[in-house]
mmCIF file of C-alpha atoms in Angstrom:
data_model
loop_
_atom_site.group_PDB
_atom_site.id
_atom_site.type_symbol
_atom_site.label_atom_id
_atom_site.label_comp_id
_atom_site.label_asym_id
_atom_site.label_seq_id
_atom_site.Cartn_x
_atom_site.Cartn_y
_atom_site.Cartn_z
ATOM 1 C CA UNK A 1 120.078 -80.979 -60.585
ATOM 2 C CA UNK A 2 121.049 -79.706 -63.986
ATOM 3 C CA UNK A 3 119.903 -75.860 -65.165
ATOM 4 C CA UNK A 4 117.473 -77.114 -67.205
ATOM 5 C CA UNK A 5 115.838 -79.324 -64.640
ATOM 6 C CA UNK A 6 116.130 -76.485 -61.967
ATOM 7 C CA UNK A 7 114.177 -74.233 -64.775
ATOM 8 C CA UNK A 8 111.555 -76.359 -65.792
ATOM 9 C CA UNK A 9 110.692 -77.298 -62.034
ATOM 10 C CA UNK A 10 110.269 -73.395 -61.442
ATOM 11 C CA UNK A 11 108.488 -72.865 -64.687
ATOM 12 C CA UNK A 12 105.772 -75.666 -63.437
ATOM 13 C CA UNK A 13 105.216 -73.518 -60.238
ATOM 14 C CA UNK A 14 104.762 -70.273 -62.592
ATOM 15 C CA UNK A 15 102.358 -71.936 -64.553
ATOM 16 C CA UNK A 16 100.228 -72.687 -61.319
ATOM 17 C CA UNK A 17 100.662 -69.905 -59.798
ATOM 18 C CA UNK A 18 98.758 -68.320 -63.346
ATOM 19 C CA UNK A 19 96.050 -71.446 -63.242
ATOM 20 C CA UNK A 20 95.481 -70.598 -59.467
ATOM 21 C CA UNK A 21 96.629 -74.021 -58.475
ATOM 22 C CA UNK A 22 97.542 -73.693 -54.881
ATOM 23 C CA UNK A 23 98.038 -77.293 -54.604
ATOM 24 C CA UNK A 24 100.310 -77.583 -57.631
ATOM 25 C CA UNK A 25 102.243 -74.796 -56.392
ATOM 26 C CA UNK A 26 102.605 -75.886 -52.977
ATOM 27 C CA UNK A 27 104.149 -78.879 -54.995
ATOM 28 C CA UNK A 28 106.818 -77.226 -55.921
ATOM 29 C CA UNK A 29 108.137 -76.254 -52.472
ATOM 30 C CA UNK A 30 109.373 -78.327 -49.595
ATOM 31 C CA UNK A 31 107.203 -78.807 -46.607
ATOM 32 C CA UNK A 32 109.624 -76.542 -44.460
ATOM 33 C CA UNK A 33 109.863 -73.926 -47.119
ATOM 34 C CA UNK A 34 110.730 -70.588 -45.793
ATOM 35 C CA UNK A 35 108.888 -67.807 -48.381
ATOM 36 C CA UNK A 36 110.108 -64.224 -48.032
ATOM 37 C CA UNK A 37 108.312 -61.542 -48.868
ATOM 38 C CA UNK A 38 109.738 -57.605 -48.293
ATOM 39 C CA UNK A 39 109.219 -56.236 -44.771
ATOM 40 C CA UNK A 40 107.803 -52.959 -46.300
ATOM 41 C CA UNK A 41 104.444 -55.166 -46.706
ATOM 42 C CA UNK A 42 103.981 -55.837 -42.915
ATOM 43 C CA UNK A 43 101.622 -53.249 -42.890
ATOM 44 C CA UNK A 44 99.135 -54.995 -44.916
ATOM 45 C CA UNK A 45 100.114 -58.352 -43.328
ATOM 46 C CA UNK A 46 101.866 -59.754 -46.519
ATOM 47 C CA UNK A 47 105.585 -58.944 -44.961
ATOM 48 C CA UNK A 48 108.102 -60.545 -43.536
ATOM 49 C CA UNK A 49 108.949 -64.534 -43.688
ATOM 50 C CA UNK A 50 106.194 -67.164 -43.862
ATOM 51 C CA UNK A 51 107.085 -71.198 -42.852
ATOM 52 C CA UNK A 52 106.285 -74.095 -44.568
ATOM 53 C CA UNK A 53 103.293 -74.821 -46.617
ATOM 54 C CA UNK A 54 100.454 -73.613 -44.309
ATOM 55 C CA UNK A 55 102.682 -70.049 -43.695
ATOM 56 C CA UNK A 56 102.506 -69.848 -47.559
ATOM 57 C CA UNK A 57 98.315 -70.325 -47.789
ATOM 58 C CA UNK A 58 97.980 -67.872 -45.118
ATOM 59 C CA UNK A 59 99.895 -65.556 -47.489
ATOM 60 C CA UNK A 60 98.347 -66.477 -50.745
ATOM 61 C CA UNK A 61 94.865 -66.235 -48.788
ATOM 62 C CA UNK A 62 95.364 -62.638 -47.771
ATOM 63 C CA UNK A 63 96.623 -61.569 -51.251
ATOM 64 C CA UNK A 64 92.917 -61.010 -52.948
ATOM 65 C CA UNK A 65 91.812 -58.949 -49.111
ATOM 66 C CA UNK A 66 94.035 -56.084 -50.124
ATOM 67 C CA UNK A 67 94.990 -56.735 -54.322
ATOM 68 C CA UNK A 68 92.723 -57.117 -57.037
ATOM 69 C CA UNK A 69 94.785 -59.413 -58.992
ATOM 70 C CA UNK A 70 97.977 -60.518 -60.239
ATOM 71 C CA UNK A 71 99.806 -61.721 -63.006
ATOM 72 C CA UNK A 72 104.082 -62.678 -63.096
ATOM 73 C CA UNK A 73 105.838 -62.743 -66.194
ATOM 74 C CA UNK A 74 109.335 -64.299 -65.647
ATOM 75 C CA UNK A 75 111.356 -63.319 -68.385
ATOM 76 C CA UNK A 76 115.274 -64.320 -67.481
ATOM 77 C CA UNK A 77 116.459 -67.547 -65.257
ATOM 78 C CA UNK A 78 119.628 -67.209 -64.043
ATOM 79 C CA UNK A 79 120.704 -70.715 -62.966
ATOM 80 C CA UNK A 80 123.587 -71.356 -60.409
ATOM 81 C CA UNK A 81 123.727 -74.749 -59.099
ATOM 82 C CA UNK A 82 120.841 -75.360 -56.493
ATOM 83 C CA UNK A 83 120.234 -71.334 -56.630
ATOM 84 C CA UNK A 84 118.045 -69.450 -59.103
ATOM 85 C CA UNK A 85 117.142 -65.561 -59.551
ATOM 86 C CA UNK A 86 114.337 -65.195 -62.222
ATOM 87 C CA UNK A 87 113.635 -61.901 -63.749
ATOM 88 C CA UNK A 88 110.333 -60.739 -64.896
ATOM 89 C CA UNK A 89 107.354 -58.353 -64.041
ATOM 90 C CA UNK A 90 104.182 -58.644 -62.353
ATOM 91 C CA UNK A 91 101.023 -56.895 -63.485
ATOM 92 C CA UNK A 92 99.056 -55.942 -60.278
ATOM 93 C CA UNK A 93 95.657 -54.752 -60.324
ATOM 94 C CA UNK A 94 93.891 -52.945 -57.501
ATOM 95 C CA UNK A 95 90.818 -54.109 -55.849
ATOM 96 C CA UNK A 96 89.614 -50.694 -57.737
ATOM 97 C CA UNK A 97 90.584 -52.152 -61.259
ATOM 98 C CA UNK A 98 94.162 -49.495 -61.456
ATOM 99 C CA UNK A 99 97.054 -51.100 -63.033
ATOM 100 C CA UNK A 100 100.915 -51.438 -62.584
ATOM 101 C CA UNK A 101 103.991 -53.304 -63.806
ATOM 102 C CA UNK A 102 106.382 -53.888 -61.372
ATOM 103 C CA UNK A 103 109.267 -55.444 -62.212
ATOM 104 C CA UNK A 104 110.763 -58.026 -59.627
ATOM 105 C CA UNK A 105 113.386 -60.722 -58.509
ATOM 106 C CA UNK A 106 112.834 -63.752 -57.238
ATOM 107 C CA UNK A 107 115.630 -66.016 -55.654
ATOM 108 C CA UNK A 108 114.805 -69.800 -55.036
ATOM 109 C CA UNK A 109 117.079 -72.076 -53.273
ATOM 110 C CA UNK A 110 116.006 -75.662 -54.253
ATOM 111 C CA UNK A 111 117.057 -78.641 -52.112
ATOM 112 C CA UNK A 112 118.616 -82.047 -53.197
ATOM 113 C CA UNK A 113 114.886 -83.402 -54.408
ATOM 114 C CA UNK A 114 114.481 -80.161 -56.285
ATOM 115 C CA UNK A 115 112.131 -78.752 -54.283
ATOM 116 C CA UNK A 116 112.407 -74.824 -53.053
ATOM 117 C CA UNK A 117 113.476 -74.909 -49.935
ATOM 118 C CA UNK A 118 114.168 -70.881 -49.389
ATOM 119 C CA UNK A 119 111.901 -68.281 -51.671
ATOM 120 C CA UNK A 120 112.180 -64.481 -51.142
ATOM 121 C CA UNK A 121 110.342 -61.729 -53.439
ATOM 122 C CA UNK A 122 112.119 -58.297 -54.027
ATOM 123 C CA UNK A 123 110.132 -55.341 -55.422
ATOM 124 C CA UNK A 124 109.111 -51.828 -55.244
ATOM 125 C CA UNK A 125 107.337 -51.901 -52.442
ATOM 126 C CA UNK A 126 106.075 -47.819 -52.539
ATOM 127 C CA UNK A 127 104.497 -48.552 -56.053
ATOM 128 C CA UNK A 128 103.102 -51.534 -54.529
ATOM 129 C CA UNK A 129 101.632 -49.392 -51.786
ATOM 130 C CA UNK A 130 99.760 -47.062 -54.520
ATOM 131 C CA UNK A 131 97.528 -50.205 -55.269
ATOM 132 C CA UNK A 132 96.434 -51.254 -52.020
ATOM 133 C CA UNK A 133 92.900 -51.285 -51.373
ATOM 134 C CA UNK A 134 93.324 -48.613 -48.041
ATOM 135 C CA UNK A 135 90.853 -49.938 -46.097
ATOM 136 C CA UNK A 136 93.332 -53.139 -45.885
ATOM 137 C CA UNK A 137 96.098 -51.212 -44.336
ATOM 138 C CA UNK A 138 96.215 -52.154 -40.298
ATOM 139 C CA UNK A 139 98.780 -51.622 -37.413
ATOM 140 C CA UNK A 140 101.838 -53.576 -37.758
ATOM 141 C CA UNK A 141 101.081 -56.605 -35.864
ATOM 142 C CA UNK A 142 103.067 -60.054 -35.282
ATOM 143 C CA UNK A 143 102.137 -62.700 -37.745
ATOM 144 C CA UNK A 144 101.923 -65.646 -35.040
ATOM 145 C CA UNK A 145 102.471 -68.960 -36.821
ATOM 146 C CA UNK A 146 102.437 -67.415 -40.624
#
């Protein structure tokens, strides 16, 4: 898959992600994805790995139970063959209307139909923390399934 393909094929899941188009995300992931998000957010059941397409709705389900929104702004696509590491920021808002900008990383492996097969999310995960709606902090628990 050439750069530009690779780029264009994340820049469609982006633009989803923005229209809340879960389907049309999904679309740009294999079935078997794994999706990565940092340990640190186990706390608030968002850390840890999540399989395939159902692991990822689980995820994307629980976002709005403990964030008010969100918004990603990928600003640099670094392209490497079948990996890519986009650079950008996220606004977050808290369920309480408080704002951030985090910056982040994002690393996508994409197999040989151009499809993500391996996602992972790196970010500050204390200033995430400062956001949180408390009342959706709970025990660390095993996510069975997710």
């Amino acid at each position: 898959m050439s750069a530009t393909h690779a780029e264009k094929r994340i820049r469609a899941a982006y633009e989803a992600f923005h229209r809340r188009d879960i389907d049309a995300v999904l679309s740009c992931f294999a079935p078997e994805v794994v999706w990565v998000h940092p340990d640190g957010m186990r706390e608030v059941g968002l850390g840890g790995p999540k399989h395939g397409h159902d692991g990822m709705r689980k995820f994307l389900a629980r976002v709005p139970h403990v964030l008010g929104g969100m918004t990603l702004a990928p600003h640099e696509f670094l392209v490497d063959g079948d990996r890519v590491m986009v650079l950008g920021e996220r606004e977050v808002t808290s369920r309480d209307g408080r704002k951030a900008t985090l910056r982040f990383v994002h690393s996508w492996t994409l197999g040989k139909d151009g499809l993500a097969v391996h996602f992972e999310d790196y970010f500050d995960t204390v200033e995430m923390f400062r956001l949180i709606d408390p009342g959706s902090v709970r025990s660390p628990q095993p996510q069975a399934g997710a």
